[in-house]
CSV table of C-alpha atoms in Angstrom, one decimal:
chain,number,residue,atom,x,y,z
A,1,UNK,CA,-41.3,-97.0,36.2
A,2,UNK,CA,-45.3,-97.0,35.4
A,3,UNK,CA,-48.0,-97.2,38.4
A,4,UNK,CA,-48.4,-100.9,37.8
A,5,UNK,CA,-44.9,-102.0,38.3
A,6,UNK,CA,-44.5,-99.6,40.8
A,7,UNK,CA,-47.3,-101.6,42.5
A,8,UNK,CA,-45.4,-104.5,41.9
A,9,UNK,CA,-42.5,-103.4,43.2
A,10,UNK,CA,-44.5,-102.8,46.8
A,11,UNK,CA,-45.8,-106.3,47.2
A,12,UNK,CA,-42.4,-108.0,46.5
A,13,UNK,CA,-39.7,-105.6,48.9
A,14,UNK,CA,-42.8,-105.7,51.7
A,15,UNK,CA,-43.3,-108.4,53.7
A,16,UNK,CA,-46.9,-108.3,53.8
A,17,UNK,CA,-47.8,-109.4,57.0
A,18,UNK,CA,-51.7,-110.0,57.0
A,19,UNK,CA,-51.4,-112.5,54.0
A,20,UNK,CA,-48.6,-114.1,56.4
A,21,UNK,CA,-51.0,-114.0,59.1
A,22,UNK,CA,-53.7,-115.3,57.1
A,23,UNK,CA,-52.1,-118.1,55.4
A,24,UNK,CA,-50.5,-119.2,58.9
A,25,UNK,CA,-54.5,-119.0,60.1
A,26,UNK,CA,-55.3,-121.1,57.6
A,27,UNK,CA,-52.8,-123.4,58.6
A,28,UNK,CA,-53.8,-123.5,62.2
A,29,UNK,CA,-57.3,-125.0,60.8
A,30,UNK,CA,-56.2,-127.1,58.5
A,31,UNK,CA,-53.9,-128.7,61.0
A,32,UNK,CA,-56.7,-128.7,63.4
A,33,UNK,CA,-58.5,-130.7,61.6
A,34,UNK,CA,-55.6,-133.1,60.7
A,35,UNK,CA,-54.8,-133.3,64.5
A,36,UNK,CA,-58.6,-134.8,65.0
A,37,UNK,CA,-57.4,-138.4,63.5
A,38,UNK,CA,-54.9,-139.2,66.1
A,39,UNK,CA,-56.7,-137.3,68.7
A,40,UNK,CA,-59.9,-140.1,67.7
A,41,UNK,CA,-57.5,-143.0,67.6
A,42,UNK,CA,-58.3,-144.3,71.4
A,43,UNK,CA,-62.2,-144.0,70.3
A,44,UNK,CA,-62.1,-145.5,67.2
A,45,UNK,CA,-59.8,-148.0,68.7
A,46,UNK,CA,-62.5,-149.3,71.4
A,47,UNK,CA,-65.2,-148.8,68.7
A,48,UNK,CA,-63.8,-150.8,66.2
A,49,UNK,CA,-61.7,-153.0,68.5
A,50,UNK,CA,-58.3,-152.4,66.2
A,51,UNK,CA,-55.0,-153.1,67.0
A,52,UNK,CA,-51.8,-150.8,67.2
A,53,UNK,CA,-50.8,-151.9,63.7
A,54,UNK,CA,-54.3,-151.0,62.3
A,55,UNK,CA,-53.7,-147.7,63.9
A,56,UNK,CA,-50.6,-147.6,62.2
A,57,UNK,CA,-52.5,-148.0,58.6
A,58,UNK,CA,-54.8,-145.3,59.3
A,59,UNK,CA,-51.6,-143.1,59.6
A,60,UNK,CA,-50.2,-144.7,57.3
A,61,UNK,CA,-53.0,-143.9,55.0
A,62,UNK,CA,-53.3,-140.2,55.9
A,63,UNK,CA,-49.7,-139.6,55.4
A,64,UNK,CA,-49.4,-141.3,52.2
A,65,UNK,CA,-52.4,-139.5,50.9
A,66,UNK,CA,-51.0,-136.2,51.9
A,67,UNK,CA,-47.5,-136.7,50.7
A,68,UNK,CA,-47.7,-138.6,47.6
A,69,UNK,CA,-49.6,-135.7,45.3
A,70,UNK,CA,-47.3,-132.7,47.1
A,71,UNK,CA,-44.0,-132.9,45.2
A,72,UNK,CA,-46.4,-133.4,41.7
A,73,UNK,CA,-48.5,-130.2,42.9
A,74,UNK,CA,-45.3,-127.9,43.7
A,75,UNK,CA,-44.2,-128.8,40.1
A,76,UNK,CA,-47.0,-128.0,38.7
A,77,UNK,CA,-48.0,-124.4,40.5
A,78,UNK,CA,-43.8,-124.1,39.6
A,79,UNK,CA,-45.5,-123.3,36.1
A,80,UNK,CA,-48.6,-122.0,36.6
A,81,UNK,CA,-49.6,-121.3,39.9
A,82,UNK,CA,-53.3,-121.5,40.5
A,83,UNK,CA,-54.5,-119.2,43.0
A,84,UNK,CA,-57.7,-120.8,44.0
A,85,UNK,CA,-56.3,-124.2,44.4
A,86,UNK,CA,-56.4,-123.9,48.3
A,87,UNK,CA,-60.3,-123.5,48.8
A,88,UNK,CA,-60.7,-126.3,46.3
A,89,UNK,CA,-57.8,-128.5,48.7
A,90,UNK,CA,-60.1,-127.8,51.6
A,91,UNK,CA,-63.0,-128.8,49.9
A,92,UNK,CA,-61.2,-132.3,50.4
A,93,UNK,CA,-60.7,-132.3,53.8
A,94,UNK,CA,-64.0,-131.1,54.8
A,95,UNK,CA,-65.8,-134.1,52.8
A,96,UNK,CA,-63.1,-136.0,54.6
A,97,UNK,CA,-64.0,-134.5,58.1
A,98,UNK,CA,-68.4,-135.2,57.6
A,99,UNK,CA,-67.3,-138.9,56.5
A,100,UNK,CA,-64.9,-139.7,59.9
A,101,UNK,CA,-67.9,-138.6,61.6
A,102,UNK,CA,-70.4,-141.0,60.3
A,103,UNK,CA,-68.0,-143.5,59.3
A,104,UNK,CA,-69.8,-147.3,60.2
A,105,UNK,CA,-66.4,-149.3,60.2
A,106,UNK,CA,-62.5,-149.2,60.0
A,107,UNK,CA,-62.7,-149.2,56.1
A,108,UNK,CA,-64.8,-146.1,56.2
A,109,UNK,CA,-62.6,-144.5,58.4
A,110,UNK,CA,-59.3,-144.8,56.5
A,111,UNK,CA,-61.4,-143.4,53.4
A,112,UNK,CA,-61.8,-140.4,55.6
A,113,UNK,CA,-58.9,-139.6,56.1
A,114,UNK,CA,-57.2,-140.2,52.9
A,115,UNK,CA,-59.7,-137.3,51.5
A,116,UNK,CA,-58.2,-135.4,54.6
A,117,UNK,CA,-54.7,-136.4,53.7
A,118,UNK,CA,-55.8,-135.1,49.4
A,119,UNK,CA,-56.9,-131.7,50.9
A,120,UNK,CA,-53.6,-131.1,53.2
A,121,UNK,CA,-51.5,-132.6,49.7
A,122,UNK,CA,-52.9,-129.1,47.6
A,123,UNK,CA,-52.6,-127.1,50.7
A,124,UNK,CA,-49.0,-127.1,51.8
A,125,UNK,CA,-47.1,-126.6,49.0
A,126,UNK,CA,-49.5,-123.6,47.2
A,127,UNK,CA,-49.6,-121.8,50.7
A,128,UNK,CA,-46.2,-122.4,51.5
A,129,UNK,CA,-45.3,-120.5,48.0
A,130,UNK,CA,-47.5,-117.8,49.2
A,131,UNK,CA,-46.0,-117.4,52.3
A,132,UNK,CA,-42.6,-117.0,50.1
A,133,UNK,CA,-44.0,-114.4,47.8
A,134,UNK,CA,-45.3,-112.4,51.0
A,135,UNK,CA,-42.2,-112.8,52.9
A,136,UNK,CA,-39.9,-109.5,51.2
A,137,UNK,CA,-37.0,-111.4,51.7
A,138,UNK,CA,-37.9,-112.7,55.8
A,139,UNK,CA,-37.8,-116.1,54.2
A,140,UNK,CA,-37.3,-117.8,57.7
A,141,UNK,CA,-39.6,-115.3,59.3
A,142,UNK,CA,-42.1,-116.1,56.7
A,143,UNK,CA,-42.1,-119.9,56.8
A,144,UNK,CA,-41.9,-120.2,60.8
A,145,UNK,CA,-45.5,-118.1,61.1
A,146,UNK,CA,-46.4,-119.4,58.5
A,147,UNK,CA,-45.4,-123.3,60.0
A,148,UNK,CA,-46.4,-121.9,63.7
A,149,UNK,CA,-50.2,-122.0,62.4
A,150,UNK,CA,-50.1,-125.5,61.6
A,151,UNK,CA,-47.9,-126.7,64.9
A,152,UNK,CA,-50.5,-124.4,66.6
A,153,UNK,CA,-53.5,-126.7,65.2
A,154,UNK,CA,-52.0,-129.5,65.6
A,155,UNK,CA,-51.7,-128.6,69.6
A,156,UNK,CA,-55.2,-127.2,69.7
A,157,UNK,CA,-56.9,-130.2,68.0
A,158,UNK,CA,-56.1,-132.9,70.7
A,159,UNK,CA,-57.6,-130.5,73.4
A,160,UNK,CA,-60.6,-129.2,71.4
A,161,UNK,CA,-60.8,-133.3,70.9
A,162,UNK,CA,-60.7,-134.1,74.8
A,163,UNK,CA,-63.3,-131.6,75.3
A,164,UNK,CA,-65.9,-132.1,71.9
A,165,UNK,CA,-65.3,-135.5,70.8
A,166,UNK,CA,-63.7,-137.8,74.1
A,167,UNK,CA,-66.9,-137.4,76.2
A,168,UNK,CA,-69.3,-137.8,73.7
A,169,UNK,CA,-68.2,-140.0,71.0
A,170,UNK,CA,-67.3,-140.2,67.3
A,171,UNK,CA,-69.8,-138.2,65.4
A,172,UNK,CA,-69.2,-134.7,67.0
A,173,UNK,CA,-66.0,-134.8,64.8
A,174,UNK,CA,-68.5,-133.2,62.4
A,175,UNK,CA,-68.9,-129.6,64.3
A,176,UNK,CA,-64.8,-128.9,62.8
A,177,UNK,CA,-66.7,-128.8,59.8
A,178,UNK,CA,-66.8,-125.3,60.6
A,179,UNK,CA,-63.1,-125.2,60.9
A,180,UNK,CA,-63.6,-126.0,57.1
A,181,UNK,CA,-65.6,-124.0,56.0
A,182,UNK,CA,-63.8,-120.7,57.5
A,183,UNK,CA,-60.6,-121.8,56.0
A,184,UNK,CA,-62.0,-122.1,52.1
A,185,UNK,CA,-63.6,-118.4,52.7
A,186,UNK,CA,-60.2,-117.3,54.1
A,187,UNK,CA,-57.8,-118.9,51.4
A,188,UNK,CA,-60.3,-117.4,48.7
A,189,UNK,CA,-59.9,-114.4,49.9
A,190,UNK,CA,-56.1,-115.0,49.9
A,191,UNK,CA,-56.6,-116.7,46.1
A,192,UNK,CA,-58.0,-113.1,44.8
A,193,UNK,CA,-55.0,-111.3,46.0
A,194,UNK,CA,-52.6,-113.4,44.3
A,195,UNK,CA,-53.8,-113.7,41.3
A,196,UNK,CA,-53.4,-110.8,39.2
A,197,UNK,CA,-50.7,-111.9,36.8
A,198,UNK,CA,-48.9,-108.8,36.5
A,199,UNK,CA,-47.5,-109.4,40.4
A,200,UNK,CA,-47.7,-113.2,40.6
A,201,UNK,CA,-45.2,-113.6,37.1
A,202,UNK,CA,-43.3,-110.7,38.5
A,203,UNK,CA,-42.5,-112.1,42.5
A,204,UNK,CA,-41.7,-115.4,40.6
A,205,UNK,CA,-39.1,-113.8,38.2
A,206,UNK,CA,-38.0,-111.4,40.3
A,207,UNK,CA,-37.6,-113.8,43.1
A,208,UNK,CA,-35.6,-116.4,40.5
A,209,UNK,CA,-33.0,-113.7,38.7
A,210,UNK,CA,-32.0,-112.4,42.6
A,211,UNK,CA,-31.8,-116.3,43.7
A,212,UNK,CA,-29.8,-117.6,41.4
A,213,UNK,CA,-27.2,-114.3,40.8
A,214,UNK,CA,-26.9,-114.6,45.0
A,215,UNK,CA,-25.8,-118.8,44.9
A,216,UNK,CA,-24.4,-121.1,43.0
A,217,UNK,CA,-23.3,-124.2,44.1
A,218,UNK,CA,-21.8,-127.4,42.5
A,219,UNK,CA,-24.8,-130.3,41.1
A,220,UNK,CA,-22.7,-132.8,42.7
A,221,UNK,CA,-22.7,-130.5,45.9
A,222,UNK,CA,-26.6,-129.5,45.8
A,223,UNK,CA,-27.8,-133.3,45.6
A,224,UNK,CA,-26.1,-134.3,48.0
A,225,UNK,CA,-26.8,-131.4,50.6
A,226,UNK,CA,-31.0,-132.5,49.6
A,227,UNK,CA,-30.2,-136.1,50.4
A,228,UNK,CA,-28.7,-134.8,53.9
A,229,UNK,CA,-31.3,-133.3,54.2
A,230,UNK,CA,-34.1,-135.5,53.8
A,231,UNK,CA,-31.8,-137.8,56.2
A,232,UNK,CA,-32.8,-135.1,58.6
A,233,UNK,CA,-36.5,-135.4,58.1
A,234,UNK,CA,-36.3,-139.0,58.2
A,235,UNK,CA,-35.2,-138.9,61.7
A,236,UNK,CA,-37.1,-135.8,63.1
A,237,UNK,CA,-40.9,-137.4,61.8
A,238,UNK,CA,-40.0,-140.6,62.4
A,239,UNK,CA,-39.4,-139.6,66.3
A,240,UNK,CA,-42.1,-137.4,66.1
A,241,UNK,CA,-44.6,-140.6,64.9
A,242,UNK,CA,-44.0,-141.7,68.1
A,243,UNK,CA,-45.1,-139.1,69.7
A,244,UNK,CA,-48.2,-137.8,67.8
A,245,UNK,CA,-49.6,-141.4,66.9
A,246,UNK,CA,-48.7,-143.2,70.5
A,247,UNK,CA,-47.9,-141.0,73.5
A,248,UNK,CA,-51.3,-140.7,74.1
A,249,UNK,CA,-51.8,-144.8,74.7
A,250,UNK,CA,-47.9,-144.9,76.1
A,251,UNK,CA,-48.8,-142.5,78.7
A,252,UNK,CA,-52.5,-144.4,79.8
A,253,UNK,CA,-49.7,-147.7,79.6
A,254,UNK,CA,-47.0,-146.5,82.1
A,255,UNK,CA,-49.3,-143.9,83.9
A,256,UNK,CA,-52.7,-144.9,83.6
A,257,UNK,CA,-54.0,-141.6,83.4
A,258,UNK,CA,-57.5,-140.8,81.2
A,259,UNK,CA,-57.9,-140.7,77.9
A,260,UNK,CA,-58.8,-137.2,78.6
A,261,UNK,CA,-55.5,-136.1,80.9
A,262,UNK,CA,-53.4,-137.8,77.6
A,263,UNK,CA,-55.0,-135.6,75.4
A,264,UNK,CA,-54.3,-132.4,77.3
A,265,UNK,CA,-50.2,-133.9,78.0
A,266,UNK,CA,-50.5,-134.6,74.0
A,267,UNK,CA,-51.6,-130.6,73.9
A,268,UNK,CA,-48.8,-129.5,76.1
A,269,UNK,CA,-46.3,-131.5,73.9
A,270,UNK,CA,-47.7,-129.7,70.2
A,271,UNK,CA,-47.5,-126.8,72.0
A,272,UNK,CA,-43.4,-127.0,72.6
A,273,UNK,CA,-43.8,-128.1,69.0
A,274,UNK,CA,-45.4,-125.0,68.2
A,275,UNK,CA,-42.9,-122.9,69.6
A,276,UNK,CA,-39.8,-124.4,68.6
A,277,UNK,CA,-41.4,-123.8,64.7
A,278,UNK,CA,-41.5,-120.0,65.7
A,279,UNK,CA,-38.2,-120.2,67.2
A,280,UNK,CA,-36.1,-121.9,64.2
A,281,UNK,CA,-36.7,-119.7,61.0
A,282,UNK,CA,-35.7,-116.0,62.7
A,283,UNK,CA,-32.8,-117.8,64.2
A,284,UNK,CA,-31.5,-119.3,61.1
A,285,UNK,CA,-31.9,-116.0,59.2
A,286,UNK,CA,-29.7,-114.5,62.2
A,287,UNK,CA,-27.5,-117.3,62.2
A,288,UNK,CA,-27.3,-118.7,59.4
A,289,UNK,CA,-29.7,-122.5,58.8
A,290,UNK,CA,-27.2,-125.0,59.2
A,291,UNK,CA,-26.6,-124.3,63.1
A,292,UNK,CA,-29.7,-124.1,63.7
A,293,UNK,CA,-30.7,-127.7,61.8
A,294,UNK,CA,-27.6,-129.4,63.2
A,295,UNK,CA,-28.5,-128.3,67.2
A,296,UNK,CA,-32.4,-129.0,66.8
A,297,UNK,CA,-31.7,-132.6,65.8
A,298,UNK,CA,-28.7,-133.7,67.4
A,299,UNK,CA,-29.4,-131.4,70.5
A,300,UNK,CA,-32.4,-133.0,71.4
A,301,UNK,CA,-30.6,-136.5,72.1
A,302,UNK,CA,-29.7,-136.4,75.7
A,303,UNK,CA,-33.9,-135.9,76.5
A,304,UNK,CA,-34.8,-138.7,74.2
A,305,UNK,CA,-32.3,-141.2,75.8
A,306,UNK,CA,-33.4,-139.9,79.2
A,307,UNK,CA,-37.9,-139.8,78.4
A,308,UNK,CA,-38.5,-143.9,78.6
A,309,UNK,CA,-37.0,-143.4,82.1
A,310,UNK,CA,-38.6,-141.0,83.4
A,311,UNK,CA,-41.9,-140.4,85.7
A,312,UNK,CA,-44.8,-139.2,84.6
A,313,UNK,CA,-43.8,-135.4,85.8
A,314,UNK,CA,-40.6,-135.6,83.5
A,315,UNK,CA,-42.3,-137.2,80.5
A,316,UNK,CA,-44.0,-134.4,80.2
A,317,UNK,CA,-41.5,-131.7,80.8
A,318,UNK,CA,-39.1,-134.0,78.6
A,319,UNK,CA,-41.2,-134.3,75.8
A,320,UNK,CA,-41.8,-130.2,75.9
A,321,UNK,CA,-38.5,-129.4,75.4
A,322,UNK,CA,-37.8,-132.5,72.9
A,323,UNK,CA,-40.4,-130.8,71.0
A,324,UNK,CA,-39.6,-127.5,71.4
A,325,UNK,CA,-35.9,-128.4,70.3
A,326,UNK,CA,-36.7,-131.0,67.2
A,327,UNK,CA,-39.6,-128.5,65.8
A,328,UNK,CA,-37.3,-125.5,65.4
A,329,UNK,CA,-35.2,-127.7,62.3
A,330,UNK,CA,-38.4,-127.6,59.8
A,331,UNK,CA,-38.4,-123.7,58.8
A,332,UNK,CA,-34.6,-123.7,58.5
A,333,UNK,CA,-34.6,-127.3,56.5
A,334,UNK,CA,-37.1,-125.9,54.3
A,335,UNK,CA,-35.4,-122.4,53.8
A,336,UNK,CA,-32.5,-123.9,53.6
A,337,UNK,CA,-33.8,-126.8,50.5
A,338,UNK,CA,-35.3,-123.6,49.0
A,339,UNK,CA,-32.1,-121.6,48.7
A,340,UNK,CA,-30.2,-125.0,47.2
A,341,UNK,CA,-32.9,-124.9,44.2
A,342,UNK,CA,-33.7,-121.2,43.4
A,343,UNK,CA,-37.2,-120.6,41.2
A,344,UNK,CA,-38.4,-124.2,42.6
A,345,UNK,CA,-40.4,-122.9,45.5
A,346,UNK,CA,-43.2,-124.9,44.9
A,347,UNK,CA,-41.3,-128.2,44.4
A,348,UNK,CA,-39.3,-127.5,47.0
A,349,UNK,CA,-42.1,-127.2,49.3
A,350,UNK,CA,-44.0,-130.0,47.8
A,351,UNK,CA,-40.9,-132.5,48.3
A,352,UNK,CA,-40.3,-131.2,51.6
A,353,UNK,CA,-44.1,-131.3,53.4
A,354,UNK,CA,-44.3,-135.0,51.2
A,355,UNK,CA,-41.2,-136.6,52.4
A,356,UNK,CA,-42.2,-135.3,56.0
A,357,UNK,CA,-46.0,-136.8,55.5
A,358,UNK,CA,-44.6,-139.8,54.0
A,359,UNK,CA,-42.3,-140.8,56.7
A,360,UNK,CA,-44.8,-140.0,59.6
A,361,UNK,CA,-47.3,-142.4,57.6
A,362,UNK,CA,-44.2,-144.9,57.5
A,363,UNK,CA,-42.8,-144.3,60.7
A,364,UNK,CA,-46.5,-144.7,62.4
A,365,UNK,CA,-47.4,-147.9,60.9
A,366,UNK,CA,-43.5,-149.4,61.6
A,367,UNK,CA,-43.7,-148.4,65.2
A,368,UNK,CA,-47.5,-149.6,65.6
A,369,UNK,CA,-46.6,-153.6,64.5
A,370,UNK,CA,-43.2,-152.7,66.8
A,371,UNK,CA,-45.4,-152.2,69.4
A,372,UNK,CA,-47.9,-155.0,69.3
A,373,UNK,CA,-44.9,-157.0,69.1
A,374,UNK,CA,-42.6,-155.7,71.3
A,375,UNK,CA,-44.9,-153.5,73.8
A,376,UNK,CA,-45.5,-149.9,73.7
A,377,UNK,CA,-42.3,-149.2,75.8
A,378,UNK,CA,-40.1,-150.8,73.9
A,379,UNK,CA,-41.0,-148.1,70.7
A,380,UNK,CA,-39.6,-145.2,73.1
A,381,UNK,CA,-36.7,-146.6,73.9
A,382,UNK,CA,-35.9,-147.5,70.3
A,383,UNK,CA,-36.4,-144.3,69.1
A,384,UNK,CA,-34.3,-142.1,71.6
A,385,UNK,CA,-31.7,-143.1,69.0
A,386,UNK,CA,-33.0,-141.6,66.1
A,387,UNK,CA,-32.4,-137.7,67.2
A,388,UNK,CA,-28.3,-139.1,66.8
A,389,UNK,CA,-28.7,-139.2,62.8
A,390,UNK,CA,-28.7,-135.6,63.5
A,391,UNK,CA,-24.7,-135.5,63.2
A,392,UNK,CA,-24.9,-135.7,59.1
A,393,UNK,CA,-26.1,-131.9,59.3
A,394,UNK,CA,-22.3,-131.3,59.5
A,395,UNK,CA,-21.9,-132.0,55.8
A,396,UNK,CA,-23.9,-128.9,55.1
A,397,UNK,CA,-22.6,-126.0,53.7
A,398,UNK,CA,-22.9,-123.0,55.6
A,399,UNK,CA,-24.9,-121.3,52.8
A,400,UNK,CA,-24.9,-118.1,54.9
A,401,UNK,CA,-21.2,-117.5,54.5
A,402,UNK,CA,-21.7,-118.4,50.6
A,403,UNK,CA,-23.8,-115.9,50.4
A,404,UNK,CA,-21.8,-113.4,52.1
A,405,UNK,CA,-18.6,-114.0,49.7
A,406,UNK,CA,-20.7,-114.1,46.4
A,407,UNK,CA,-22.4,-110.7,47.5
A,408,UNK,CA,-18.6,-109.3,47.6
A,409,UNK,CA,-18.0,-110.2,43.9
């Protein structure tokens, strides 16, 4: 073996943990900085007098924005990955980020955030495969930190909000700029050391010969097992929309606590979500995905029935451990999409963080009309049946134990 694919050979068997940490950095800001448009919504809804549906459409718009272009991206870096793609993604989000601040009107606003939602649609797939070819085979390990850094920024951006945006108004959005602008020097820096071509075209290769002599599973099987699972994401963002886009205004509703105290109970909630992401992909690699993505949904049913009933002291221990137990299914859906379709990381990924964008947009603006309609109550107790869907995991197959008997042949 010569020195350069012995070089080779060292960056795919190590899991190379300060890209990991990196890329899940660089997750934590770019989720910061998506966590700043719900975190705005009760100030741009006084300043703009909108109602919960038009909250909705801003959501809507963000998500759609950001899940419409992934699936198209992950095919495309399928074929040739472009290394520098991320700095140019958060490029996006940080013209996205000065326009929110000095946005004039509601028009302005949803402008903002769909160049927001552009940026997040090149950065999620691209750093997701990066966090793949870094992982040396800790595929769970290596999606949950790299996940943790976005469920981390999402949780840090409603506090940062209630204590740099809440008391003095709309246009100190613009200081996450900097949050911006650290991110595109960071993914550069990550860009340079994936792209010489001699270990990129190898880790892809390499990756796709082992994947696809370690499974094999039926067409008819592998569909369906992706439609299951986007059934699964369906019912885990569509809760969560609930959650992320409303609790703040549910709890100010039933509690009438500040705007302020709802943004730290928001924080407290993204932080159980942030945990539970850390918690699901080392589990599943123990495991094995499918228990851990049947209990996350399904388990988390008996505290969703029981959170519209509760007091404010058990809403907020409720919704910690309902989002400590949903959050953990994401790494292990995502492993576990990537290990149905070998060599498709990046379309994976892209279908995956899309779909989940897409039905937080849809499940936002569906649940804000509900709520002018219906009252903001009435969305909670609707949704405490969603985490129930969460029974179709069982027509998984346990890929761990498919694995085990092909590795015997």
């Amino acid at each position: 073996m010569d020195n350069e694919e012995s070089t080779v050979n060292k960056h795919v068997s190590a899991t190379i943990y300060p890209v990991l940490f990196a890329l899940s950095f660089s997750h934590l800001l770019n989720d910061t900085i998506q966590s700043l448009i719900p975190a705005i919504y009760p100030i741009v809804k006084d300043s703009f007098q909108l109602s919960f549906s038009q909250i909705g459409v801003i959501t809507l718009v963000f998500q759609l924005s950001s899940s419409l272009l992934q699936p198209l991206v992950g095919v495309i870096t399928d074929t040739k990955p472009y290394p520098y793609a991320l700095p140019v993604g958060m490029g996006f989000s940080l013209t996205g980020l000065v326009m929110m601040a000095l946005a004039p009107s509601y028009q302005w606003i949803l402008v903002a955030v769909a160049f927001v939602g552009a940026g997040s649609s090149v950065f999620h797939p691209e750093a997701s495969r990066m966090a793949y070819a870094a992982s040396g085979g800790r595929r769970g390990f290596a999606q949950s930190l790299f996940q943790v850094g976005g469920n981390a920024g999402s949780a840090i951006g409603p506090l940062l909000a209630a204590m740099l945006i809440a008391p003095f108004g709309q246009f100190h959005v613009i200081w996450f700029s900097v949050a911006a602008l650290t991110a595109i020097i960071i993914l550069y820096r990550i860009g340079k050391w994936y792209k010489p071509k001699s270990i990129r075209n190898y880790i892809l290769r390499k990756n796709k010969v082992k994947e696809e002599t370690q499974l094999t599973l039926p067409r008819k099987t592998v569909i369906s097992s992706i439609a299951v699972l986007l059934v699964l994401i369906f019912s885990k963002y569509f809760y969560f929309a609930s959650l992320t886009s409303y609790y703040t205004f549910y709890l100010m509703h039933k509690f009438d606590v500040s705007v302020q105290q709802s943004q730290i109970y928001l924080f407290i909630f993204l932080f159980a979500v942030a945990a539970g992401t850390m918690i699901g992909g080392p589990v599943g690699d123990r495991i094995g995905r499918k228990y851990v993505i049947w209990l996350s949904i399904l388990g988390a049913s008996p505290f969703t029935f029981a959170l519209p009933y509760a007091n404010l002291f058990w809403t907020i221990v409720l919704s910690f451990i309902i989002g400590v137990i949903i959050a953990s299914a994401f790494a292990a859906i995502l492993v576990y999409a990537q290990e149905l379709l070998p060599g498709n990381v990046g379309l994976v990924s892209g279908l995956f963080f899309g779909f989940a964008f897409g039905m937080g947009g849809i499940g936002s603006a569906v649940l804000g009309k509900l709520a002018d309609s219906e009252g903001i109550d009435y969305v909670y107790h609707i949704c405490s049946f969603l985490p129930l869907i969460g029974i179709v995991a069982a027509l998984l197959p346990n890929l761990k134990k498919v694995q085990t008997r092909l590795s015997k042949v």
